[in-house]
Amino acid sequence: MSIRLLLTALCAVLAAGCSPRTDAIDESGAEVIPAETRPQPLTADHVLNLIAADGAAHTLAVLTGPADPSGYDKVTAGVATGDAQWLIVAQHFRPHADGMYGEGLSDALYKALSKNAPGVLSVLKATGGASELTCESGPDNAAAIAAVTAVTDPALAETRQECLGFMSSPIEG
């Protein structure tokens, strides 16, 4: 009898542990997802922690791989804001980003120029200098030219001049 009782209790415990989780439902009938299980937005701090743990090349590979195909888009959107933390991410990724990922990062840095020219010029200086992709010439780059021209930091003077040189070049095409 005690073995039967023990087996019955064991089966009840196992059945309770294997039962599907019941999620909370709000008043509209929608499932409520607990905050700790909701996807969190990708932040520069999160990416920098990944870089510190796994290296820039590996982190870039993960963000451009099949696990999160939109991960790199979030990075370039962050870099384009000109935020200092995202520019640090760009500085880590720039040496490793090539092809369409390099072009995407260059485009994001160009967009950031008018918002944080000293920050972008610092990234360019630390990663090989200005290029025609990061310092585009074109009819609608007046804000970027003005922002770069306003940079007076002597440490950025050479990179500033390189960038302005690319921005004032005739448009090819």
PDB file of C-alpha atoms in Angstrom:
ATOM      1  CA  MET A   1       0.000   0.000   0.000  1.00  0.00           C
ATOM      2  CA  SER A   2       2.736   2.455   0.869  1.00  0.00           C
ATOM      3  CA  ILE A   3       4.506   1.782  -2.440  1.00  0.00           C
ATOM      4  CA  ARG A   4       1.278   2.513  -4.328  1.00  0.00           C
ATOM      5  CA  LEU A   5       0.830   5.720  -2.360  1.00  0.00           C
ATOM      6  CA  LEU A   6       4.448   6.686  -3.006  1.00  0.00           C
ATOM      7  CA  LEU A   7       4.119   5.997  -6.752  1.00  0.00           C
ATOM      8  CA  THR A   8       0.867   7.966  -6.926  1.00  0.00           C
ATOM      9  CA  ALA A   9       2.477  10.931  -5.164  1.00  0.00           C
ATOM     10  CA  LEU A  10       5.532  10.707  -7.428  1.00  0.00           C
ATOM     11  CA  CYS A  11       3.346  10.647 -10.552  1.00  0.00           C
ATOM     12  CA  ALA A  12       1.392  13.659  -9.289  1.00  0.00           C
ATOM     13  CA  VAL A  13       4.611  15.601  -8.672  1.00  0.00           C
ATOM     14  CA  LEU A  14       5.989  14.689 -12.096  1.00  0.00           C
ATOM     15  CA  ALA A  15       2.722  15.575 -13.814  1.00  0.00           C
ATOM     16  CA  ALA A  16       2.635  18.946 -12.086  1.00  0.00           C
ATOM     17  CA  GLY A  17       6.254  19.654 -13.084  1.00  0.00           C
ATOM     18  CA  CYS A  18       5.630  18.698 -16.700  1.00  0.00           C
ATOM     19  CA  SER A  19       2.392  20.577 -17.100  1.00  0.00           C
ATOM     20  CA  PRO A  20       2.497  23.506 -19.489  1.00  0.00           C
ATOM     21  CA  ARG A  21       3.067  26.890 -17.912  1.00  0.00           C
ATOM     22  CA  THR A  22      -0.053  28.932 -17.554  1.00  0.00           C
ATOM     23  CA  ASP A  23       0.556  32.535 -18.499  1.00  0.00           C
ATOM     24  CA  ALA A  24      -1.295  35.427 -17.035  1.00  0.00           C
ATOM     25  CA  ILE A  25      -4.034  36.914 -19.171  1.00  0.00           C
ATOM     26  CA  ASP A  26      -4.938  40.583 -18.919  1.00  0.00           C
ATOM     27  CA  GLU A  27      -8.465  41.987 -18.943  1.00  0.00           C
ATOM     28  CA  SER A  28      -8.509  42.173 -22.751  1.00  0.00           C
ATOM     29  CA  GLY A  29      -7.696  38.486 -23.030  1.00  0.00           C
ATOM     30  CA  ALA A  30      -4.127  39.044 -24.239  1.00  0.00           C
ATOM     31  CA  GLU A  31      -1.280  37.018 -22.802  1.00  0.00           C
ATOM     32  CA  VAL A  32       0.895  38.961 -20.380  1.00  0.00           C
ATOM     33  CA  ILE A  33       4.588  38.245 -20.900  1.00  0.00           C
ATOM     34  CA  PRO A  34       6.679  38.739 -17.777  1.00  0.00           C
ATOM     35  CA  ALA A  35       9.187  41.594 -18.092  1.00  0.00           C
ATOM     36  CA  GLU A  36      12.163  39.300 -17.512  1.00  0.00           C
ATOM     37  CA  THR A  37      11.285  37.203 -20.587  1.00  0.00           C
ATOM     38  CA  ARG A  38      10.492  40.037 -23.004  1.00  0.00           C
ATOM     39  CA  PRO A  39      13.133  40.741 -25.644  1.00  0.00           C
ATOM     40  CA  GLN A  40      15.250  43.697 -24.596  1.00  0.00           C
ATOM     41  CA  PRO A  41      16.363  46.353 -27.049  1.00  0.00           C
ATOM     42  CA  LEU A  42      19.980  46.121 -28.142  1.00  0.00           C
ATOM     43  CA  THR A  43      22.001  48.826 -26.407  1.00  0.00           C
ATOM     44  CA  ALA A  44      25.539  50.043 -26.949  1.00  0.00           C
ATOM     45  CA  ASP A  45      26.438  48.870 -23.446  1.00  0.00           C
ATOM     46  CA  HIS A  46      25.165  45.386 -24.259  1.00  0.00           C
ATOM     47  CA  VAL A  47      27.202  45.262 -27.484  1.00  0.00           C
ATOM     48  CA  LEU A  48      30.301  46.575 -25.685  1.00  0.00           C
ATOM     49  CA  ASN A  49      29.906  43.829 -23.066  1.00  0.00           C
ATOM     50  CA  LEU A  50      29.702  41.242 -25.858  1.00  0.00           C
ATOM     51  CA  ILE A  51      32.832  42.721 -27.464  1.00  0.00           C
ATOM     52  CA  ALA A  52      34.669  42.604 -24.125  1.00  0.00           C
ATOM     53  CA  ALA A  53      33.676  38.968 -23.625  1.00  0.00           C
ATOM     54  CA  ASP A  54      34.045  37.585 -27.160  1.00  0.00           C
ATOM     55  CA  GLY A  55      35.985  40.136 -29.216  1.00  0.00           C
ATOM     56  CA  ALA A  56      34.791  42.522 -31.896  1.00  0.00           C
ATOM     57  CA  ALA A  57      35.145  40.130 -34.837  1.00  0.00           C
ATOM     58  CA  HIS A  58      33.099  37.395 -33.146  1.00  0.00           C
ATOM     59  CA  THR A  59      30.430  39.818 -31.930  1.00  0.00           C
ATOM     60  CA  LEU A  60      30.152  41.286 -35.422  1.00  0.00           C
ATOM     61  CA  ALA A  61      29.789  37.779 -36.871  1.00  0.00           C
ATOM     62  CA  VAL A  62      26.995  36.991 -34.404  1.00  0.00           C
ATOM     63  CA  LEU A  63      25.149  40.245 -35.141  1.00  0.00           C
ATOM     64  CA  THR A  64      25.350  39.666 -38.886  1.00  0.00           C
ATOM     65  CA  GLY A  65      24.560  35.962 -38.729  1.00  0.00           C
ATOM     66  CA  PRO A  66      21.354  33.968 -38.976  1.00  0.00           C
ATOM     67  CA  ALA A  67      20.647  34.028 -35.223  1.00  0.00           C
ATOM     68  CA  ASP A  68      19.672  37.713 -35.387  1.00  0.00           C
ATOM     69  CA  PRO A  69      19.574  38.946 -38.989  1.00  0.00           C
ATOM     70  CA  SER A  70      18.468  42.419 -37.906  1.00  0.00           C
ATOM     71  CA  GLY A  71      21.089  42.763 -35.162  1.00  0.00           C
ATOM     72  CA  TYR A  72      23.534  44.734 -37.281  1.00  0.00           C
ATOM     73  CA  ASP A  73      20.776  47.095 -38.432  1.00  0.00           C
ATOM     74  CA  LYS A  74      20.246  47.993 -34.775  1.00  0.00           C
ATOM     75  CA  VAL A  75      23.959  48.715 -34.423  1.00  0.00           C
ATOM     76  CA  THR A  76      24.122  50.975 -37.473  1.00  0.00           C
ATOM     77  CA  ALA A  77      20.955  52.786 -36.359  1.00  0.00           C
ATOM     78  CA  GLY A  78      22.607  53.413 -32.995  1.00  0.00           C
ATOM     79  CA  VAL A  79      25.851  54.609 -34.573  1.00  0.00           C
ATOM     80  CA  ALA A  80      23.912  56.995 -36.846  1.00  0.00           C
ATOM     81  CA  THR A  81      22.604  58.813 -33.752  1.00  0.00           C
ATOM     82  CA  GLY A  82      26.123  60.002 -32.963  1.00  0.00           C
ATOM     83  CA  ASP A  83      25.813  58.744 -29.380  1.00  0.00           C
ATOM     84  CA  ALA A  84      29.267  58.422 -27.795  1.00  0.00           C
ATOM     85  CA  GLN A  85      28.704  54.808 -26.659  1.00  0.00           C
ATOM     86  CA  TRP A  86      27.590  53.725 -30.135  1.00  0.00           C
ATOM     87  CA  LEU A  87      30.645  55.439 -31.626  1.00  0.00           C
ATOM     88  CA  ILE A  88      32.827  53.297 -29.346  1.00  0.00           C
ATOM     89  CA  VAL A  89      31.048  50.256 -30.793  1.00  0.00           C
ATOM     90  CA  ALA A  90      31.789  51.590 -34.300  1.00  0.00           C
ATOM     91  CA  GLN A  91      35.452  52.011 -33.403  1.00  0.00           C
ATOM     92  CA  HIS A  92      35.632  48.339 -32.405  1.00  0.00           C
ATOM     93  CA  PHE A  93      33.727  47.105 -35.466  1.00  0.00           C
ATOM     94  CA  ARG A  94      35.222  49.297 -38.212  1.00  0.00           C
ATOM     95  CA  PRO A  95      38.426  47.237 -38.648  1.00  0.00           C
ATOM     96  CA  HIS A  96      36.367  44.039 -38.977  1.00  0.00           C
ATOM     97  CA  ALA A  97      33.382  45.229 -41.034  1.00  0.00           C
ATOM     98  CA  ASP A  98      33.786  44.733 -44.758  1.00  0.00           C
ATOM     99  CA  GLY A  99      31.565  44.475 -47.790  1.00  0.00           C
ATOM    100  CA  MET A 100      27.996  45.529 -47.180  1.00  0.00           C
ATOM    101  CA  TYR A 101      28.599  45.633 -43.418  1.00  0.00           C
ATOM    102  CA  GLY A 102      31.509  48.031 -43.864  1.00  0.00           C
ATOM    103  CA  GLU A 103      29.397  50.183 -46.160  1.00  0.00           C
ATOM    104  CA  GLY A 104      26.536  50.162 -43.674  1.00  0.00           C
ATOM    105  CA  LEU A 105      28.863  51.258 -40.874  1.00  0.00           C
ATOM    106  CA  SER A 106      30.390  53.976 -43.084  1.00  0.00           C
ATOM    107  CA  ASP A 107      26.920  55.250 -43.939  1.00  0.00           C
ATOM    108  CA  ALA A 108      25.981  55.319 -40.247  1.00  0.00           C
ATOM    109  CA  LEU A 109      29.173  57.235 -39.412  1.00  0.00           C
ATOM    110  CA  TYR A 110      28.401  59.722 -42.181  1.00  0.00           C
ATOM    111  CA  LYS A 111      24.913  60.273 -40.746  1.00  0.00           C
ATOM    112  CA  ALA A 112      26.464  60.791 -37.306  1.00  0.00           C
ATOM    113  CA  LEU A 113      28.885  63.453 -38.585  1.00  0.00           C
ATOM    114  CA  SER A 114      26.345  66.274 -38.401  1.00  0.00           C
ATOM    115  CA  LYS A 115      25.358  65.200 -34.859  1.00  0.00           C
ATOM    116  CA  ASN A 116      28.756  64.482 -33.303  1.00  0.00           C
ATOM    117  CA  ALA A 117      31.574  65.398 -35.680  1.00  0.00           C
ATOM    118  CA  PRO A 118      34.346  65.254 -33.031  1.00  0.00           C
ATOM    119  CA  GLY A 119      33.220  61.776 -31.982  1.00  0.00           C
ATOM    120  CA  VAL A 120      33.089  60.478 -35.554  1.00  0.00           C
ATOM    121  CA  LEU A 121      36.456  62.041 -36.442  1.00  0.00           C
ATOM    122  CA  SER A 122      37.956  60.354 -33.360  1.00  0.00           C
ATOM    123  CA  VAL A 123      36.645  56.982 -34.589  1.00  0.00           C
ATOM    124  CA  LEU A 124      38.037  57.622 -38.062  1.00  0.00           C
ATOM    125  CA  LYS A 125      41.422  58.686 -36.696  1.00  0.00           C
ATOM    126  CA  ALA A 126      41.662  55.584 -34.487  1.00  0.00           C
ATOM    127  CA  THR A 127      40.689  53.191 -37.283  1.00  0.00           C
ATOM    128  CA  GLY A 128      42.690  54.248 -40.306  1.00  0.00           C
ATOM    129  CA  GLY A 129      41.420  57.700 -41.230  1.00  0.00           C
ATOM    130  CA  ALA A 130      38.654  59.227 -43.274  1.00  0.00           C
ATOM    131  CA  SER A 131      37.324  57.662 -46.458  1.00  0.00           C
ATOM    132  CA  GLU A 132      35.022  58.716 -49.239  1.00  0.00           C
ATOM    133  CA  LEU A 133      32.317  56.473 -47.770  1.00  0.00           C
ATOM    134  CA  THR A 134      32.379  58.088 -44.335  1.00  0.00           C
ATOM    135  CA  CYS A 135      32.913  61.619 -45.636  1.00  0.00           C
ATOM    136  CA  GLU A 136      30.611  61.637 -48.652  1.00  0.00           C
ATOM    137  CA  SER A 137      30.447  64.412 -51.163  1.00  0.00           C
ATOM    138  CA  GLY A 138      27.049  65.442 -52.372  1.00  0.00           C
ATOM    139  CA  PRO A 139      24.529  68.214 -52.674  1.00  0.00           C
ATOM    140  CA  ASP A 140      22.910  67.525 -49.306  1.00  0.00           C
ATOM    141  CA  ASN A 141      25.959  67.317 -47.044  1.00  0.00           C
ATOM    142  CA  ALA A 142      26.026  70.978 -45.939  1.00  0.00           C
ATOM    143  CA  ALA A 143      25.206  70.123 -42.312  1.00  0.00           C
ATOM    144  CA  ALA A 144      27.966  67.520 -42.160  1.00  0.00           C
ATOM    145  CA  ILE A 145      30.484  69.916 -43.753  1.00  0.00           C
ATOM    146  CA  ALA A 146      29.540  72.627 -41.263  1.00  0.00           C
ATOM    147  CA  ALA A 147      29.888  70.226 -38.325  1.00  0.00           C
ATOM    148  CA  VAL A 148      33.284  68.939 -39.472  1.00  0.00           C
ATOM    149  CA  THR A 149      34.508  72.471 -40.214  1.00  0.00           C
ATOM    150  CA  ALA A 150      33.586  73.516 -36.660  1.00  0.00           C
ATOM    151  CA  VAL A 151      35.866  70.901 -35.075  1.00  0.00           C
ATOM    152  CA  THR A 152      38.862  72.726 -33.600  1.00  0.00           C
ATOM    153  CA  ASP A 153      40.597  69.941 -31.646  1.00  0.00           C
ATOM    154  CA  PRO A 154      44.245  69.947 -32.833  1.00  0.00           C
ATOM    155  CA  ALA A 155      44.433  66.172 -32.343  1.00  0.00           C
ATOM    156  CA  LEU A 156      41.722  65.759 -35.005  1.00  0.00           C
ATOM    157  CA  ALA A 157      43.058  68.367 -37.475  1.00  0.00           C
ATOM    158  CA  GLU A 158      44.537  65.879 -39.953  1.00  0.00           C
ATOM    159  CA  THR A 159      41.449  63.640 -39.984  1.00  0.00           C
ATOM    160  CA  ARG A 160      39.232  66.747 -40.238  1.00  0.00           C
ATOM    161  CA  GLN A 161      41.137  67.902 -43.341  1.00  0.00           C
ATOM    162  CA  GLU A 162      40.991  64.428 -44.919  1.00  0.00           C
ATOM    163  CA  CYS A 163      37.245  64.301 -44.344  1.00  0.00           C
ATOM    164  CA  LEU A 164      36.655  67.800 -45.712  1.00  0.00           C
ATOM    165  CA  GLY A 165      38.757  66.873 -48.752  1.00  0.00           C
ATOM    166  CA  PHE A 166      36.475  63.924 -49.516  1.00  0.00           C
ATOM    167  CA  MET A 167      33.337  65.994 -48.852  1.00  0.00           C
ATOM    168  CA  SER A 168      34.344  68.716 -51.273  1.00  0.00           C
ATOM    169  CA  SER A 169      35.412  66.339 -54.057  1.00  0.00           C
ATOM    170  CA  PRO A 170      33.337  66.414 -57.228  1.00  0.00           C
ATOM    171  CA  ILE A 171      30.569  63.835 -57.322  1.00  0.00           C
ATOM    172  CA  GLU A 172      31.448  60.925 -59.589  1.00  0.00           C
ATOM    173  CA  GLY A 173      28.842  59.342 -61.698  1.00  0.00           C
TER     174      GLY A 173
END
